[in-house]
GROMACS .gro file of C-alpha atoms in nm:
model
  354
    1MET     CA    1  -1.239  -9.441   2.479
    2SER     CA    2  -1.193  -9.137   2.705
    3LEU     CA    3  -0.905  -8.900   2.642
    4SER     CA    4  -0.589  -9.026   2.817
    5LYS     CA    5  -0.219  -9.066   2.764
    6GLU     CA    6  -0.286  -9.416   2.632
    7SER     CA    7  -0.545  -9.297   2.376
    8VAL     CA    8  -0.306  -9.023   2.253
    9LEU     CA    9  -0.021  -9.274   2.213
   10GLU     CA   10  -0.248  -9.517   2.037
   11ALA     CA   11  -0.349  -9.248   1.785
   12LEU     CA   12   0.017  -9.156   1.728
   13ARG     CA   13   0.114  -9.515   1.652
   14ILE     CA   14  -0.061  -9.489   1.311
   15VAL     CA   15   0.142  -9.182   1.209
   16ARG     CA   16   0.426  -9.265   0.975
   17MET     CA   17   0.756  -9.078   1.021
   18PRO     CA   18   0.949  -8.970   0.709
   19GLY     CA   19   1.245  -9.167   0.838
   20GLY     CA   20   1.036  -9.479   0.894
   21GLY     CA   21   0.840  -9.616   1.185
   22ASP     CA   22   0.598  -9.422   1.411
   23PRO     CA   23   0.679  -9.160   1.676
   24VAL     CA   24   0.579  -9.389   1.964
   25SER     CA   25   0.786  -9.694   1.873
   26ARG     CA   26   1.082  -9.462   1.802
   27ASP     CA   27   1.043  -9.299   2.146
   28LEU     CA   28   1.000  -8.950   2.003
   29ILE     CA   29   0.711  -8.847   2.233
   30ARG     CA   30   0.848  -8.697   2.553
   31ALA     CA   31   0.688  -8.526   2.859
   32LEU     CA   32   0.336  -8.621   2.750
   33ALA     CA   33   0.067  -8.457   2.965
   34VAL     CA   34  -0.308  -8.508   2.923
   35GLU     CA   35  -0.541  -8.329   3.162
   36SER     CA   36  -0.889  -8.177   3.125
   37GLY     CA   37  -0.881  -8.181   2.745
   38VAL     CA   38  -0.533  -8.021   2.730
   39VAL     CA   39  -0.266  -8.226   2.555
   40ARG     CA   40   0.101  -8.126   2.558
   41PHE     CA   41   0.420  -8.305   2.468
   42VAL     CA   42   0.769  -8.258   2.332
   43LEU     CA   43   0.863  -8.413   1.998
   44GLU     CA   44   1.237  -8.491   1.998
   45GLY     CA   45   1.498  -8.760   1.938
   46ALA     CA   46   1.522  -8.741   1.559
   47PRO     CA   47   1.671  -8.486   1.310
   48GLU     CA   48   1.492  -8.152   1.344
   49ALA     CA   49   1.391  -8.148   0.975
   50GLU     CA   50   1.221  -8.489   1.008
   51LEU     CA   51   1.036  -8.380   1.323
   52ALA     CA   52   0.919  -8.057   1.161
   53ALA     CA   53   0.794  -8.251   0.854
   54ALA     CA   54   0.599  -8.496   1.067
   55LYS     CA   55   0.455  -8.241   1.308
   56PRO     CA   56   0.142  -8.153   1.099
   57ALA     CA   57   0.038  -8.521   1.070
   58ILE     CA   58   0.107  -8.579   1.442
   59GLU     CA   59  -0.104  -8.277   1.540
   60ALA     CA   60  -0.387  -8.387   1.309
   61ALA     CA   61  -0.391  -8.736   1.464
   62VAL     CA   62  -0.425  -8.597   1.813
   63ARG     CA   63  -0.678  -8.330   1.730
   64ALA     CA   64  -0.901  -8.596   1.575
   65LEU     CA   65  -0.947  -8.755   1.920
   66ALA     CA   66  -1.268  -8.681   2.102
   67GLY     CA   67  -1.225  -8.448   2.398
   68VAL     CA   68  -0.913  -8.261   2.280
   69GLU     CA   69  -0.964  -7.894   2.349
   70SER     CA   70  -0.605  -7.770   2.332
   71LEU     CA   71  -0.287  -7.913   2.186
   72THR     CA   72   0.074  -7.801   2.215
   73VAL     CA   73   0.353  -7.989   2.041
   74VAL     CA   74   0.705  -7.851   2.103
   75VAL     CA   75   0.991  -7.940   1.867
   76PRO     CA   76   1.315  -7.825   2.035
   77SER     CA   77   1.593  -7.695   1.817
   78GLY     CA   78   1.960  -7.791   1.825
   79PRO     CA   79   2.146  -8.085   1.979
   80ALA     CA   80   2.066  -8.247   2.309
   81LYS     CA   81   2.202  -8.113   2.632
   82GLY     CA   82   2.561  -8.180   2.719
   83MET     CA   83   2.665  -8.231   2.355
   84GLY     CA   84   2.892  -8.030   2.135
   85ALA     CA   85   3.174  -7.789   2.202
   86GLY     CA   86   3.128  -7.462   2.377
   87PRO     CA   87   3.249  -7.230   2.652
   88LYS     CA   88   3.297  -7.366   3.002
   89ILE     CA   89   3.104  -7.218   3.292
   90GLY     CA   90   3.235  -7.230   3.649
   91GLN     CA   91   3.547  -7.059   3.774
   92HIS     CA   92   3.656  -6.840   4.061
   93PRO     CA   93   3.539  -6.480   4.022
   94THR     CA   94   3.778  -6.219   3.885
   95PRO     CA   95   3.840  -5.891   4.072
   96GLN     CA   96   3.589  -5.619   3.996
   97ALA     CA   97   3.583  -5.251   4.097
   98GLY     CA   98   3.233  -5.189   4.229
   99PRO     CA   99   2.893  -5.266   4.078
  100GLN     CA  100   2.879  -5.278   3.703
  101GLY     CA  101   2.608  -5.276   3.440
  102VAL     CA  102   2.556  -5.539   3.170
  103ALA     CA  103   2.645  -5.439   2.816
  104GLY     CA  104   2.346  -5.388   2.593
  105VAL     CA  105   2.095  -5.398   2.881
  106ARG     CA  106   1.895  -5.097   2.999
  107HIS     CA  107   1.729  -5.231   3.314
  108ILE     CA  108   1.809  -5.527   3.536
  109ILE     CA  109   1.544  -5.677   3.769
  110ALA     CA  110   1.603  -5.966   4.005
  111VAL     CA  111   1.315  -6.198   4.097
  112GLY     CA  112   1.366  -6.355   4.437
  113SER     CA  113   1.196  -6.540   4.720
  114GLY     CA  114   1.281  -6.631   5.073
  115LYS     CA  115   1.215  -7.002   5.020
  116GLY     CA  116   1.176  -7.255   4.740
  117GLY     CA  117   0.849  -7.388   4.608
  118VAL     CA  118   0.659  -7.059   4.582
  119GLY     CA  119   0.673  -7.044   4.203
  120LYS     CA  120   0.945  -6.791   4.158
  121SER     CA  121   1.090  -6.946   3.841
  122THR     CA  122   0.743  -6.986   3.692
  123VAL     CA  123   0.675  -6.621   3.762
  124SER     CA  124   1.010  -6.520   3.613
  125SER     CA  125   0.962  -6.705   3.283
  126ASN     CA  126   0.601  -6.594   3.237
  127LEU     CA  127   0.674  -6.236   3.334
  128ALA     CA  128   0.954  -6.228   3.081
  129VAL     CA  129   0.721  -6.361   2.807
  130ALA     CA  130   0.445  -6.120   2.910
  131LEU     CA  131   0.682  -5.821   2.888
  132ALA     CA  132   0.804  -5.943   2.548
  133ARG     CA  133   0.442  -5.967   2.424
  134ALA     CA  134   0.391  -5.610   2.548
  135GLY     CA  135   0.661  -5.497   2.311
  136LYS     CA  136   0.964  -5.495   2.536
  137ARG     CA  137   1.301  -5.650   2.442
  138VAL     CA  138   1.356  -5.895   2.725
  139GLY     CA  139   1.632  -6.121   2.851
  140LEU     CA  140   1.602  -6.397   3.110
  141LEU     CA  141   1.897  -6.520   3.312
  142ASP     CA  142   1.851  -6.840   3.514
  143ALA     CA  143   2.077  -6.772   3.813
  144ASP     CA  144   1.955  -7.078   4.005
  145ILE     CA  145   2.281  -7.266   3.952
  146TYR     CA  146   2.193  -7.572   4.160
  147GLY     CA  147   1.842  -7.612   4.024
  148PRO     CA  148   1.809  -7.450   3.676
  149SER     CA  149   1.456  -7.491   3.543
  150GLN     CA  150   1.429  -7.223   3.275
  151PRO     CA  151   1.546  -7.445   2.985
  152ARG     CA  152   1.250  -7.682   3.047
  153MET     CA  153   1.004  -7.400   3.112
  154MET     CA  154   1.107  -7.208   2.801
  155GLY     CA  155   1.132  -7.519   2.583
  156VAL     CA  156   1.500  -7.473   2.494
  157GLN     CA  157   1.767  -7.748   2.468
  158GLN     CA  158   2.034  -7.618   2.235
  159ARG     CA  159   2.381  -7.566   2.384
  160PRO     CA  160   2.491  -7.202   2.354
  161ALA     CA  161   2.762  -7.138   2.096
  162SER     CA  162   3.081  -6.942   2.137
  163PRO     CA  163   3.258  -6.780   1.841
  164ASP     CA  164   3.582  -6.727   2.024
  165GLY     CA  165   3.575  -6.970   2.318
  166LYS     CA  166   3.493  -6.686   2.559
  167THR     CA  167   3.186  -6.494   2.440
  168ILE     CA  168   2.865  -6.692   2.496
  169LEU     CA  169   2.580  -6.645   2.251
  170PRO     CA  170   2.241  -6.670   2.430
  171LEU     CA  171   1.946  -6.853   2.291
  172ARG     CA  172   1.600  -6.719   2.214
  173ALA     CA  173   1.253  -6.859   2.287
  174HIS     CA  174   0.907  -6.701   2.287
  175GLY     CA  175   1.056  -6.363   2.205
  176VAL     CA  176   1.291  -6.378   2.508
  177THR     CA  177   1.676  -6.394   2.504
  178LEU     CA  178   1.777  -6.672   2.739
  179MET     CA  179   2.076  -6.809   2.923
  180SER     CA  180   2.095  -7.082   3.192
  181ILE     CA  181   2.363  -7.305   3.340
  182GLY     CA  182   2.121  -7.584   3.256
  183LEU     CA  183   2.194  -7.531   2.885
  184MET     CA  184   2.560  -7.625   2.950
  185LEU     CA  185   2.483  -7.955   3.128
  186LYS     CA  186   2.303  -8.280   3.080
  187GLU     CA  187   1.950  -8.255   3.227
  188ASP     CA  188   2.022  -8.493   3.517
  189GLU     CA  189   2.375  -8.366   3.585
  190ALA     CA  190   2.423  -8.210   3.926
  191VAL     CA  191   2.626  -7.891   3.992
  192ILE     CA  192   2.846  -7.956   4.301
  193TRP     CA  193   3.027  -7.630   4.363
  194ARG     CA  194   3.129  -7.420   4.658
  195GLY     CA  195   3.053  -7.050   4.685
  196PRO     CA  196   3.342  -6.910   4.481
  197MET     CA  197   3.253  -7.125   4.182
  198LEU     CA  198   2.892  -7.008   4.203
  199MET     CA  199   2.998  -6.645   4.213
  200GLY     CA  200   3.231  -6.698   3.919
  201ALA     CA  201   2.963  -6.864   3.716
  202LEU     CA  202   2.721  -6.576   3.778
  203GLN     CA  203   2.993  -6.328   3.677
  204GLN     CA  204   3.049  -6.520   3.356
  205MET     CA  205   2.681  -6.533   3.266
  206LEU     CA  206   2.647  -6.160   3.318
  207GLY     CA  207   2.974  -6.049   3.159
  208GLN     CA  208   3.055  -6.311   2.894
  209VAL     CA  209   2.704  -6.362   2.751
  210ALA     CA  210   2.636  -6.133   2.454
  211TRP     CA  211   2.295  -6.026   2.586
  212ASP     CA  212   2.256  -5.781   2.296
  213HIS     CA  213   2.322  -6.053   2.037
  214TYR     CA  214   1.963  -6.016   1.902
  215GLY     CA  215   1.955  -5.648   1.972
  216PRO     CA  216   1.982  -5.431   2.290
  217LEU     CA  217   1.749  -5.529   2.576
  218ASP     CA  218   1.503  -5.309   2.759
  219VAL     CA  219   1.523  -5.536   3.064
  220LEU     CA  220   1.706  -5.843   3.191
  221ILE     CA  221   1.502  -6.058   3.431
  222ILE     CA  222   1.726  -6.257   3.670
  223ASP     CA  223   1.565  -6.567   3.822
  224LEU     CA  224   1.744  -6.603   4.157
  225PRO     CA  225   1.772  -6.920   4.365
  226PRO     CA  226   1.566  -6.929   4.687
  227GLY     CA  227   1.716  -6.788   5.004
  228THR     CA  228   1.968  -6.521   5.084
  229GLY     CA  229   2.303  -6.679   4.988
  230ASP     CA  230   2.611  -6.630   4.773
  231ILE     CA  231   2.432  -6.568   4.441
  232GLN     CA  232   2.206  -6.295   4.586
  233LEU     CA  233   2.496  -6.132   4.768
  234THR     CA  234   2.723  -6.134   4.463
  235LEU     CA  235   2.449  -6.004   4.232
  236CYS     CA  236   2.353  -5.713   4.455
  237GLN     CA  237   2.712  -5.612   4.527
  238LYS     CA  238   2.861  -5.660   4.178
  239THR     CA  239   2.576  -5.561   3.946
  240ARG     CA  240   2.386  -5.234   3.903
  241LEU     CA  241   2.035  -5.360   3.974
  242ASP     CA  242   1.734  -5.141   3.906
  243GLY     CA  243   1.535  -5.336   4.163
  244ALA     CA  244   1.400  -5.663   4.287
  245ILE     CA  245   1.061  -5.839   4.282
  246VAL     CA  246   0.981  -6.074   4.575
  247VAL     CA  247   0.743  -6.367   4.514
  248SER     CA  248   0.562  -6.548   4.795
  249THR     CA  249   0.255  -6.754   4.861
  250PRO     CA  250   0.016  -6.605   5.117
  251GLN     CA  251   0.077  -6.863   5.386
  252ASP     CA  252   0.249  -6.757   5.706
  253VAL     CA  253   0.550  -6.989   5.668
  254ALA     CA  254   0.632  -6.851   5.322
  255LEU     CA  255   0.582  -6.494   5.439
  256LEU     CA  256   0.833  -6.546   5.721
  257ASP     CA  257   1.102  -6.626   5.464
  258ALA     CA  258   0.983  -6.359   5.220
  259ARG     CA  259   1.046  -6.102   5.494
  260LYS     CA  260   1.404  -6.225   5.516
  261ALA     CA  261   1.445  -6.175   5.144
  262LEU     CA  262   1.304  -5.822   5.177
  263ASP     CA  263   1.543  -5.752   5.461
  264MET     CA  264   1.834  -5.878   5.255
  265PHE     CA  265   1.751  -5.643   4.963
  266ARG     CA  266   1.712  -5.356   5.207
  267ARG     CA  267   2.047  -5.419   5.368
  268LEU     CA  268   2.217  -5.456   5.026
  269GLU     CA  269   2.054  -5.129   4.915
  270THR     CA  270   1.857  -5.289   4.633
  271PRO     CA  271   1.515  -5.126   4.590
  272VAL     CA  272   1.217  -5.360   4.596
  273ILE     CA  273   0.989  -5.262   4.304
  274GLY     CA  274   0.708  -5.495   4.399
  275LEU     CA  275   0.564  -5.802   4.568
  276ILE     CA  276   0.366  -6.077   4.399
  277GLU     CA  277   0.128  -6.319   4.570
  278ASN     CA  278   0.148  -6.652   4.387
  279MET     CA  279  -0.093  -6.945   4.433
  280SER     CA  280  -0.338  -6.697   4.577
  281SER     CA  281  -0.652  -6.890   4.490
  282TYR     CA  282  -0.771  -7.208   4.321
  283VAL     CA  283  -1.086  -7.233   4.113
  284CYS     CA  284  -1.226  -7.583   4.069
  285PRO     CA  285  -1.257  -7.654   3.694
  286ASN     CA  286  -1.564  -7.871   3.758
  287CYS     CA  287  -1.785  -7.661   3.986
  288GLY     CA  288  -1.623  -7.317   3.976
  289HIS     CA  289  -1.576  -7.298   4.356
  290GLU     CA  290  -1.289  -7.075   4.462
  291ALA     CA  291  -1.067  -7.200   4.745
  292HIS     CA  292  -0.768  -7.039   4.913
  293LEU     CA  293  -0.542  -7.337   4.980
  294PHE     CA  294  -0.251  -7.132   5.115
  295GLY     CA  295  -0.450  -6.843   5.256
  296HIS     CA  296  -0.523  -6.517   5.074
  297GLY     CA  297  -0.412  -6.160   5.087
  298GLY     CA  298  -0.110  -6.205   5.308
  299VAL     CA  299   0.137  -6.069   5.056
  300GLY     CA  300  -0.081  -5.766   4.978
  301ALA     CA  301  -0.114  -5.691   5.344
  302GLU     CA  302   0.263  -5.717   5.389
  303ALA     CA  303   0.318  -5.476   5.100
  304VAL     CA  304   0.083  -5.223   5.261
  305LYS     CA  305   0.255  -5.267   5.598
  306LEU     CA  306   0.599  -5.203   5.447
  307GLY     CA  307   0.491  -4.931   5.204
  308LEU     CA  308   0.598  -5.133   4.900
  309PRO     CA  309   0.422  -5.172   4.564
  310TYR     CA  310   0.189  -5.468   4.532
  311LEU     CA  311   0.203  -5.599   4.178
  312GLY     CA  312  -0.088  -5.843   4.205
  313GLU     CA  313  -0.192  -6.197   4.274
  314LEU     CA  314  -0.166  -6.509   4.060
  315PRO     CA  315  -0.382  -6.820   4.093
  316LEU     CA  316  -0.286  -7.184   4.142
  317ASP     CA  317  -0.377  -7.307   3.799
  318LEU     CA  318  -0.321  -7.648   3.635
  319GLU     CA  319  -0.270  -7.478   3.301
  320VAL     CA  320   0.035  -7.295   3.433
  321ARG     CA  321   0.199  -7.618   3.539
  322LEU     CA  322   0.119  -7.797   3.210
  323ALA     CA  323   0.250  -7.506   3.008
  324GLY     CA  324   0.577  -7.491   3.203
  325ASP     CA  325   0.637  -7.864   3.175
  326ALA     CA  326   0.574  -7.848   2.799
  327GLY     CA  327   0.812  -7.557   2.743
  328THR     CA  328   0.556  -7.299   2.637
  329PRO     CA  329   0.486  -7.053   2.925
  330VAL     CA  330   0.118  -6.989   2.979
  331ALA     CA  331   0.181  -6.616   2.928
  332ALA     CA  332   0.254  -6.696   2.563
  333GLY     CA  333  -0.111  -6.776   2.508
  334GLU     CA  334  -0.450  -6.636   2.610
  335GLY     CA  335  -0.683  -6.697   2.900
  336PRO     CA  336  -0.719  -6.596   3.266
  337ALA     CA  337  -0.370  -6.721   3.367
  338ALA     CA  338  -0.203  -6.529   3.086
  339ALA     CA  339  -0.407  -6.221   3.174
  340GLY     CA  340  -0.266  -6.221   3.528
  341TYR     CA  341   0.091  -6.201   3.402
  342ARG     CA  342  -0.006  -5.942   3.143
  343ALA     CA  343  -0.151  -5.721   3.415
  344ILE     CA  344   0.169  -5.738   3.618
  345ALA     CA  345   0.380  -5.663   3.313
  346GLU     CA  346   0.163  -5.359   3.241
  347LYS     CA  347   0.207  -5.233   3.598
  348LEU     CA  348   0.588  -5.258   3.567
  349ILE     CA  349   0.585  -5.073   3.234
  350ALA     CA  350   0.352  -4.802   3.369
  351ALA     CA  351   0.580  -4.756   3.671
  352GLY     CA  352   0.881  -4.706   3.443
  353ALA     CA  353   1.058  -5.010   3.587
  354VAL     CA  354   1.102  -5.158   3.239
   0.00000   0.00000   0.00000
């Protein structure tokens, strides 16, 4: 039998869980992905101690299958989303006298894009992990209130705690200190807020989160929503930003919107410390042919035209998508995709931006 989701599930049905039954019949296997010899899934839905005890046997059963080249099994910690007591996010902003820094944070860098779908959140999470692996103390704030994706990409589900009902203790994953509105909600729960509520939530996540809970940070990466709206305006006007990174694909339509993001940062007097071309190329895993599905070199040319730093290009890679879906960013491992993020992190460090 060739390697497939069905063959993986069949192998897992023979594994006995400490609490009885098997992980398949108990619906403990979530987000299973099987592609090109790479197997990834999340193991959840039972007490953490039971899942941890069963994990070695589960991994052994999958690795015994023919064709398995790589296996990642993620066991999230803490209760499921939307459960337990904790601080409430979402209120009207409080008055503030001018831009302020964030306690315990040395540098603050926003990652933005003119439009959605260019991989900005993927770049944010992987860049944060790459910087952490380079020895920097890194925080990651998911400021995409309407579409928070960092909890899934970073493999975190635990609801943040609050010792006093006001201070919010961030979580930690892959060496990165993390906070997201998605950690305060059920996974399929929509945020239906007008602008003032958005601005208040951002203010809370910057000011009430104890970003130095695990120690002072060298840099806080802020994953912005797409576009040039309330969140971007509030962040640039109310926070002392060291700079912004703009992510775009090389195609003309994406570049049109990327230019709007660049113009926004210019008008808000936020320095742009670099541009990144994402989905720059695709290499066929079967024949090795390189194709440029969205064009190539457009972002680099734009950087030269505007006199801005070009941080590099990142490929369209299946491994990046699988890693993000499984909660272990590809930058946490090795290989060509991880090397691309490592190179960008090294450029930022060499430039003194971090």
